Coordinates of C-alpha atoms and ligand atoms in Angstrom, one line a residue:
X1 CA -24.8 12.2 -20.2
X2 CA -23.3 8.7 -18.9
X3 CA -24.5 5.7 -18.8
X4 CA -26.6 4.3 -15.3
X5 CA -25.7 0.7 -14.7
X6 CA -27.8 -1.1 -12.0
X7 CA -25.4 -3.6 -10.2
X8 CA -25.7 -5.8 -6.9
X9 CA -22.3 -4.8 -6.0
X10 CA -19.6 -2.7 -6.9
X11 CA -15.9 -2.8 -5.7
X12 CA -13.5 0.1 -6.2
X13 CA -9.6 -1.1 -6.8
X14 CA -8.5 -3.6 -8.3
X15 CA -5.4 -5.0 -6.2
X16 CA -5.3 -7.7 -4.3
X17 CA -7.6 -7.2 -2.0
X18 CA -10.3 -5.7 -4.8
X19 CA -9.3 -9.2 -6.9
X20 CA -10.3 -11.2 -4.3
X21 CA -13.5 -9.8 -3.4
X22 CA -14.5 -10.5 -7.3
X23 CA -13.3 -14.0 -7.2
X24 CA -15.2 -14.2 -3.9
X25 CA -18.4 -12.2 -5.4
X26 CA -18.4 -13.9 -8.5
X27 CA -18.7 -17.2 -6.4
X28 CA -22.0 -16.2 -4.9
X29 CA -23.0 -15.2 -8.2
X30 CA -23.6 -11.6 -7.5
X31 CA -24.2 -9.3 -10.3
X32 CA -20.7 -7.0 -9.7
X33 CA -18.2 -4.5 -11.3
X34 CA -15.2 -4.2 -9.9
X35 CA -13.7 -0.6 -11.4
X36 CA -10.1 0.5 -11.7
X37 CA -8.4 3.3 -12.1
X38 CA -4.8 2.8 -13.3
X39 CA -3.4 -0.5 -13.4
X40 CA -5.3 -3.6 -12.3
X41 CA -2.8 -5.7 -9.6
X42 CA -2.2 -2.1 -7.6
X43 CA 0.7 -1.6 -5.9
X44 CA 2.1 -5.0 -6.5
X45 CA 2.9 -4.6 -10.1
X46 CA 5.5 -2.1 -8.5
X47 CA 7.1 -5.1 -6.9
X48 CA 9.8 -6.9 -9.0
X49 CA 9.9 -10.0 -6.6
X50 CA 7.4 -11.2 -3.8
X51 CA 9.0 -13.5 -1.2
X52 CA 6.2 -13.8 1.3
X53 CA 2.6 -14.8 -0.5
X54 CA 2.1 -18.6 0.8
X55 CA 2.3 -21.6 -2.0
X56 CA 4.3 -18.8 -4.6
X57 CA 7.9 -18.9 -3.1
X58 CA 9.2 -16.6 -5.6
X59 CA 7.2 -14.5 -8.0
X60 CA 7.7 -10.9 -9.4
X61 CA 4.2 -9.1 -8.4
X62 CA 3.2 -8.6 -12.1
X63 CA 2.7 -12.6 -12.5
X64 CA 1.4 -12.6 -8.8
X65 CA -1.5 -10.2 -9.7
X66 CA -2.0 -11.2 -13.2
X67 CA -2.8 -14.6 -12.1
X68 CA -5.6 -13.4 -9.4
X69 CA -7.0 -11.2 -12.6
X70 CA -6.6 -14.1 -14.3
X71 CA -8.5 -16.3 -11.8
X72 CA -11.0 -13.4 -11.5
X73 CA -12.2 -13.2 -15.0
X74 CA -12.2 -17.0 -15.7
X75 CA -15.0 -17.2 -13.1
X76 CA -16.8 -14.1 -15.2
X77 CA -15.7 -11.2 -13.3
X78 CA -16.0 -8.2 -15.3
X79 CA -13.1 -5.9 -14.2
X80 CA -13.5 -2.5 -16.3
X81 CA -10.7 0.3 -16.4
X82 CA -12.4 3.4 -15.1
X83 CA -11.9 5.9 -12.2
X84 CA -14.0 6.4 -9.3
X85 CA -14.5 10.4 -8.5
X86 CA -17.3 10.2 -6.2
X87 CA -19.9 7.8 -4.3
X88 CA -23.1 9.0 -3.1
X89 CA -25.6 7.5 -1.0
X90 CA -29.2 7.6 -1.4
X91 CA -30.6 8.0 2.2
X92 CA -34.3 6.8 1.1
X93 CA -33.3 3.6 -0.9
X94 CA -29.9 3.3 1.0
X95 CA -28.2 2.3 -2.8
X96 CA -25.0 4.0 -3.8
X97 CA -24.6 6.0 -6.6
X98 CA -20.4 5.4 -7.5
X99 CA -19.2 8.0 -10.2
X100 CA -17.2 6.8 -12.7
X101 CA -15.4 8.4 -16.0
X102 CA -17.4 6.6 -18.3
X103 CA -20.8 5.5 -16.5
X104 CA -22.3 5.7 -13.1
X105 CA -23.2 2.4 -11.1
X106 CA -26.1 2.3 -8.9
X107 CA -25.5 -0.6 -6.3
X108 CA -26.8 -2.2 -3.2
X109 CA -23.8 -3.0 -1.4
X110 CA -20.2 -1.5 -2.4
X111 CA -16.7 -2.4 -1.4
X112 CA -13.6 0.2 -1.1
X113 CA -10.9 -1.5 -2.0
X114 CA -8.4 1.2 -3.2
X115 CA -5.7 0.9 -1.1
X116 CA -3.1 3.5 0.1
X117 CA -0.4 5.2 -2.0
X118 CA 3.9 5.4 -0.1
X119 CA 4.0 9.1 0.1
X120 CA 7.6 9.7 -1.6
X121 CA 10.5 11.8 -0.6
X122 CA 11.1 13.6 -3.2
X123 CA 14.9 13.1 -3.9
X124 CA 16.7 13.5 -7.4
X125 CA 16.8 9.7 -8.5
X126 CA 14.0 8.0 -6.4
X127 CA 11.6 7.1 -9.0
X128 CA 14.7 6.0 -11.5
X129 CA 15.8 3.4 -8.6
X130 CA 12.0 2.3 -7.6
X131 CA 12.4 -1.1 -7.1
X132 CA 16.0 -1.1 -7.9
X133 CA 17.4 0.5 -4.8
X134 CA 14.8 2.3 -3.8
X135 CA 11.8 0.7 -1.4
X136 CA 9.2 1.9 0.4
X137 CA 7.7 -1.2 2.6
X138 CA 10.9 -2.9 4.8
X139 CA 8.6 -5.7 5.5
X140 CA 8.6 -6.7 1.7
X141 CA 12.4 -5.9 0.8
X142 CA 14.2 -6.2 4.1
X143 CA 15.4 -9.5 2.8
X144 CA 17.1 -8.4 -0.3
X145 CA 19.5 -6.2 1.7
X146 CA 21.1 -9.3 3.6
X147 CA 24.6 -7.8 4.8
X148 CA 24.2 -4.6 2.6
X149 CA 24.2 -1.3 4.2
X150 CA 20.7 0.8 3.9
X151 CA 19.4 4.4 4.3
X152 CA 16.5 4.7 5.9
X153 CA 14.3 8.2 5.1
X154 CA 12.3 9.5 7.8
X155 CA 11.7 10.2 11.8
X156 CA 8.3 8.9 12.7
X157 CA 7.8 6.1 14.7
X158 CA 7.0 3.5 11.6
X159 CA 10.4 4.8 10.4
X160 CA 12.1 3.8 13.4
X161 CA 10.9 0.2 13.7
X162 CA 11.2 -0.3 10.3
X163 CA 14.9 1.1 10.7
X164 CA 15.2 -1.5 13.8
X165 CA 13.4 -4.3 11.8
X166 CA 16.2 -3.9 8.9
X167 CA 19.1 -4.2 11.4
X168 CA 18.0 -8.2 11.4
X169 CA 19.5 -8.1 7.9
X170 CA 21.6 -5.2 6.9
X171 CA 25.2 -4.8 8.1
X172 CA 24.5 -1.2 9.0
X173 CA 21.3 0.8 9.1
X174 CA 21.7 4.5 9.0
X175 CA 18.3 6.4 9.7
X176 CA 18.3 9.4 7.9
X177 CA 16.3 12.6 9.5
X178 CA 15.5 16.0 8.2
X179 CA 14.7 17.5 11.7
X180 CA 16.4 17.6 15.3
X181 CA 14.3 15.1 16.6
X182 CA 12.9 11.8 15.8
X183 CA 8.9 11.6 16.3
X184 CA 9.1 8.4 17.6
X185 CA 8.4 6.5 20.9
X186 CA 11.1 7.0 24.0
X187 CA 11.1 3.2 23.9
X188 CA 12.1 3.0 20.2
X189 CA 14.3 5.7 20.3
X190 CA 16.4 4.1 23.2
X191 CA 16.6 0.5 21.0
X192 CA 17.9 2.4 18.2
X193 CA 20.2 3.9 20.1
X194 CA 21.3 0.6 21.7
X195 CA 21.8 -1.1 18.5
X196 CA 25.5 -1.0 17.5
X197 CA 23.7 -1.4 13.9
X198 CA 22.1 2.0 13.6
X199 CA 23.7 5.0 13.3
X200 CA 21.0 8.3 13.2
X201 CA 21.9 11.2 11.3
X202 CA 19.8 14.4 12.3
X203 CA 19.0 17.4 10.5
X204 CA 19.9 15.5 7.5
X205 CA 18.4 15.0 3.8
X206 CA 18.9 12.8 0.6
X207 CA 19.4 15.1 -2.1
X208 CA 19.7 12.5 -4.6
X209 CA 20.5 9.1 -5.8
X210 CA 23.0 8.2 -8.7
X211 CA 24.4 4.9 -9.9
X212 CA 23.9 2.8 -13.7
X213 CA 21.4 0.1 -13.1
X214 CA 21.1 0.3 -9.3
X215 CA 22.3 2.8 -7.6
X216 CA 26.4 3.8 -6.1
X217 CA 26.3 7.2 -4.8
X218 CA 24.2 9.0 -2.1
X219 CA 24.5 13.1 -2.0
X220 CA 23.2 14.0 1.6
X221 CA 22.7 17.4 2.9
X222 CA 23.3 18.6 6.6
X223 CA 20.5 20.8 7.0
X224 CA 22.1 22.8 9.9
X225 CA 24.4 24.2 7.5
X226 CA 23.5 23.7 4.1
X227 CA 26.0 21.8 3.4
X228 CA 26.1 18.9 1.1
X229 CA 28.5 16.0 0.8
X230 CA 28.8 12.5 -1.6
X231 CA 28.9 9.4 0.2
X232 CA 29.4 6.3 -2.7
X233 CA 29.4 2.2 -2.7
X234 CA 30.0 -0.7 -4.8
X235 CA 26.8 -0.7 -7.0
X236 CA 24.3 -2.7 -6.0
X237 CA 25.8 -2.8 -2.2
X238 CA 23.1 -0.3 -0.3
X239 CA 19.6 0.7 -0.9
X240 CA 16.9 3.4 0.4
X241 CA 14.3 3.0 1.7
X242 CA 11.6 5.9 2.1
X243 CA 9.4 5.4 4.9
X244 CA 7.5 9.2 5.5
X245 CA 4.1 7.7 5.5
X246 CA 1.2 6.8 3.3
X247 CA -1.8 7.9 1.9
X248 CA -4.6 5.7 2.3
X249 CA -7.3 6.4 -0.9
X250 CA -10.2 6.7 1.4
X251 CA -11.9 10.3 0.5
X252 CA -14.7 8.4 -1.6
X253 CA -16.2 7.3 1.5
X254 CA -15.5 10.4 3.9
X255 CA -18.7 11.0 5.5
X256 CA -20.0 7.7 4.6
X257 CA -17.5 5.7 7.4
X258 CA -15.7 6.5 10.2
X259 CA -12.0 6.9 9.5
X260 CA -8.8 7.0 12.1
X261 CA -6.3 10.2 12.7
X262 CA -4.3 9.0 9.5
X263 CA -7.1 9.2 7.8
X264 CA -7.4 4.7 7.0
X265 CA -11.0 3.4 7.5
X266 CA -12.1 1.6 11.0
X267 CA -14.2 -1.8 10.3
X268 CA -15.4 -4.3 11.8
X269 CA -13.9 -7.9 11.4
X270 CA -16.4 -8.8 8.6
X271 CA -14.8 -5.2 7.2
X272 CA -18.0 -3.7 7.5
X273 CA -18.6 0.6 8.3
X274 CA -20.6 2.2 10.5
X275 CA -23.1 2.6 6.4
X276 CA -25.4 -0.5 6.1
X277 CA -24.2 -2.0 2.9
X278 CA -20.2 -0.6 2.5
X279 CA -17.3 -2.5 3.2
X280 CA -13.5 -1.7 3.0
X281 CA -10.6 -4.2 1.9
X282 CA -6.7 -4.3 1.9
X283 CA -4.9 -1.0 2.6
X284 CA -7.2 1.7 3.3
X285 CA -8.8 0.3 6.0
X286 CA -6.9 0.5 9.8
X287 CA -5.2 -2.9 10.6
X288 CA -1.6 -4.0 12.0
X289 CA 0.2 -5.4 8.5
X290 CA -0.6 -4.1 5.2
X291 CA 0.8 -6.9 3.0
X292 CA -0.6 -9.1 -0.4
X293 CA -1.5 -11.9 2.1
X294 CA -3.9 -9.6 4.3
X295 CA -5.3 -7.4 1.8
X296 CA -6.7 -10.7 -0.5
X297 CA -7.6 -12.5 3.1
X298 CA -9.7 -9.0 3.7
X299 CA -11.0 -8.8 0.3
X300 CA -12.4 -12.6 0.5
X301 CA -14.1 -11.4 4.1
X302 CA -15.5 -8.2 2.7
X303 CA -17.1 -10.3 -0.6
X304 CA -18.8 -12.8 1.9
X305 CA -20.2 -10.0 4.4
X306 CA -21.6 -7.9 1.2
X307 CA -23.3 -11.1 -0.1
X308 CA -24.9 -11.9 3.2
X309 CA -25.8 -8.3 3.2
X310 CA -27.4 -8.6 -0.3
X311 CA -29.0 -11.9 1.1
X312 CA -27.1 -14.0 -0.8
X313 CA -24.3 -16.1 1.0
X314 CA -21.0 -17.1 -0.8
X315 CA -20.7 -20.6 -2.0
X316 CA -18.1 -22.1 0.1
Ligands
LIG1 C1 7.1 -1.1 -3.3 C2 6.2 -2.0 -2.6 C3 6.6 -3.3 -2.4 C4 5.7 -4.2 -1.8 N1 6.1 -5.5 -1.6 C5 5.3 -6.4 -1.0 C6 5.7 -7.8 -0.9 O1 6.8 -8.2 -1.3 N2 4.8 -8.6 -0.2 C7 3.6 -8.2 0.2 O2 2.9 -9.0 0.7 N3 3.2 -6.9 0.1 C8 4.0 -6.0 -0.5 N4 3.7 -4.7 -0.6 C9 2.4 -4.3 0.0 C10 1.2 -4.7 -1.0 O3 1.5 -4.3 -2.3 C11 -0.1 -4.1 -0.5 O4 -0.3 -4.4 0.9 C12 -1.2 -4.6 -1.3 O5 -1.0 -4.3 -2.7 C13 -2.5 -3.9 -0.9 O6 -3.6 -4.3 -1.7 P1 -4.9 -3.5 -1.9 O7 -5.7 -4.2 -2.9 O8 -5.5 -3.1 -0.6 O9 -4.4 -2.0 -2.5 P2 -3.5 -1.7 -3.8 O10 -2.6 -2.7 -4.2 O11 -3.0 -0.3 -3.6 O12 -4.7 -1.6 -4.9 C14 -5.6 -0.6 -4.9 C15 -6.1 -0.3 -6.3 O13 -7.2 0.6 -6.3 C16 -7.1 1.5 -7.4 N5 -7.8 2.7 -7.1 C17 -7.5 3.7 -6.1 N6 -8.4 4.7 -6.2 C18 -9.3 4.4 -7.2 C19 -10.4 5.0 -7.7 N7 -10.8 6.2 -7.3 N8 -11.1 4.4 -8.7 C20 -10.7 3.2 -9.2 N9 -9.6 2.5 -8.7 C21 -8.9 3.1 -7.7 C22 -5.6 1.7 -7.5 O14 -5.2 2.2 -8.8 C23 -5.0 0.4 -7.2 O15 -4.9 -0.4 -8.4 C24 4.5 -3.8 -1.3 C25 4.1 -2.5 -1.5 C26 4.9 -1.6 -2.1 C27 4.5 -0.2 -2.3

């Protein structure tokens, strides 16, 4: 049988935006877990350089994140290695029951903070060239292709202005798409197709990605025919980036807050749900830009509404 821990609060994730809320929690001196489940920093640790977080010009994402965890347990926040499988809530006492691997945490107040996973292609070679060729956020590594040429996987409307946002650095943008149609806006659509830049290529796959440290060689199959063909660069002169969606880690709370058609969580502005008590950070919840800089900024707000909830407002 494991272990019941009574806590004031307890925050799922520990990225960003679940680092924040600790530093934030631990501030109003709340009694608080925050629990992870595979790497504390979250997606950033993925990120060999981060151009974009205010006061840290250039940092790879491991330092970036190691310093918040850093920051986070020198004000006494205890960050614990352990997935989350379930949270409950008790109707009658309105405390949470959050499931864990090695104990169960019963808690007044709770904050989901576990982000949203790139959903990946699935090409020969994309997790080899993660970060070295491969990238799934434009906003975070259009800069590095300055005057390179890029691929760009997928025909949904994110896809598209993503494809459009890259043409501001890349020399050539080609958006590649396994259907016969993009899913995107008319409006979109017709820019693309206006921008000397961009070049679409329907009805067309990457099959796979080859090169010595970054990549050189992009096998693409026409799916009309079956067809495949070898297209190949200077090393190190074009990039891919996979852009077919994400998947935001919200099932914990299903039932327990209201979530959009893609499934991210709809809050208020002091990131609280429709449940008394349960707040959602960073990338799973429904918001504009998903970035370091929002997801910490959400994480602080989230920290301060759960203490006022608790009845015990952050120190400023
Ligand atoms: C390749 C890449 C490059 C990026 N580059 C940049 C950049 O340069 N600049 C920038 O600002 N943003 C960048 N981003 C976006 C940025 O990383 C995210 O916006 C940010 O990490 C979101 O923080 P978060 O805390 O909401 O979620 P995450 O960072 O996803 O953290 C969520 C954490 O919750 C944990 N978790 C999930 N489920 C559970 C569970 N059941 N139990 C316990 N723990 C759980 C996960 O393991 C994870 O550690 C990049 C993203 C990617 C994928």
């Amino acid at each position: 049988m494991t272990d019941t821990v009574r806590k004031d609060l307890v925050i799922v994730g520990g990225g960003p935006a679940g680092l924040s809320a600790a530093i934030y929690a631990q501030r109003s001196l709340l009694d608080v877990v925050t629990l992870e489940r595979e790497a504390v920093g979250g997606q950033v640790i993925l990120t060999s350089e981060v151009d974009n977080y205010p006061g840290v010009p250039h940092a790879d994402g491991f330092s970036l994140v190691d310093a918040m965890h850093a920051q986070a347990t020198d004000l006494g926040a205890q960050v614990v290695m352990d997935p989350v499988s379930s949270v409950e809530r008790d109707e009658a006492t309105g405390r949470f029951l959050v499931r864990g691997a090695s104990a169960c945490y019963d808690c007044a107040s709770l904050i989901l903070a576990a982000g949203a996973r790139p959903r990946h292609a699935g090409f020969e070679g994309e997790e080899r060239f993660a970060g070295h060729g491969v990238s799934y956020c434009a906003t975070c590594d259009g800069m590095f292709y300055r005057n390179k040429q890029v691929f760009v996987i997928g025909g949904g409307n994110s896809a598209a202005e993503e494809a459009l946002f890259l043409t501001r650095f890349a020399s050539k943008v080609t958006l590649v798409v396994r259907k016969d149609h993009l899913r995107a806006q008319a409006a979109v659509v017709a820019e693309l197709e206006r921008n000397e830049k961009v070049e679409v290529r329907l009805m067309t796959s990457v099959v796979s990605l080859d090169g010595g440290e970054l990549p050189s060689s992009v096998t693409l199959r026409d799916n009309a025919t079956g067809a495949t063909y070898v297209e190949t660069y200077e090393e190190g002169s074009f990039g891919v980036f996979v852009l077919v969606g994400r998947t935001p880690e919200t099932e914990l709370v299903r039932g327990l807050a209201e979530l959009d058609d893609a499934g991210y969580v709809l809050t208020d502005e002091r990131m609280a749900t429709q449940t008394p008590g349960l707040f959602v950070a960073g990338d799973a919840r429904a918001k504009p830009l998903r970035q370091i800089v929002t997801a910490a900024s959400d994480g602080a707000v989230a920290a301060t509404s759960a203490a006022a909830f608790l009845g015990r407002p952050v120190e400023g």
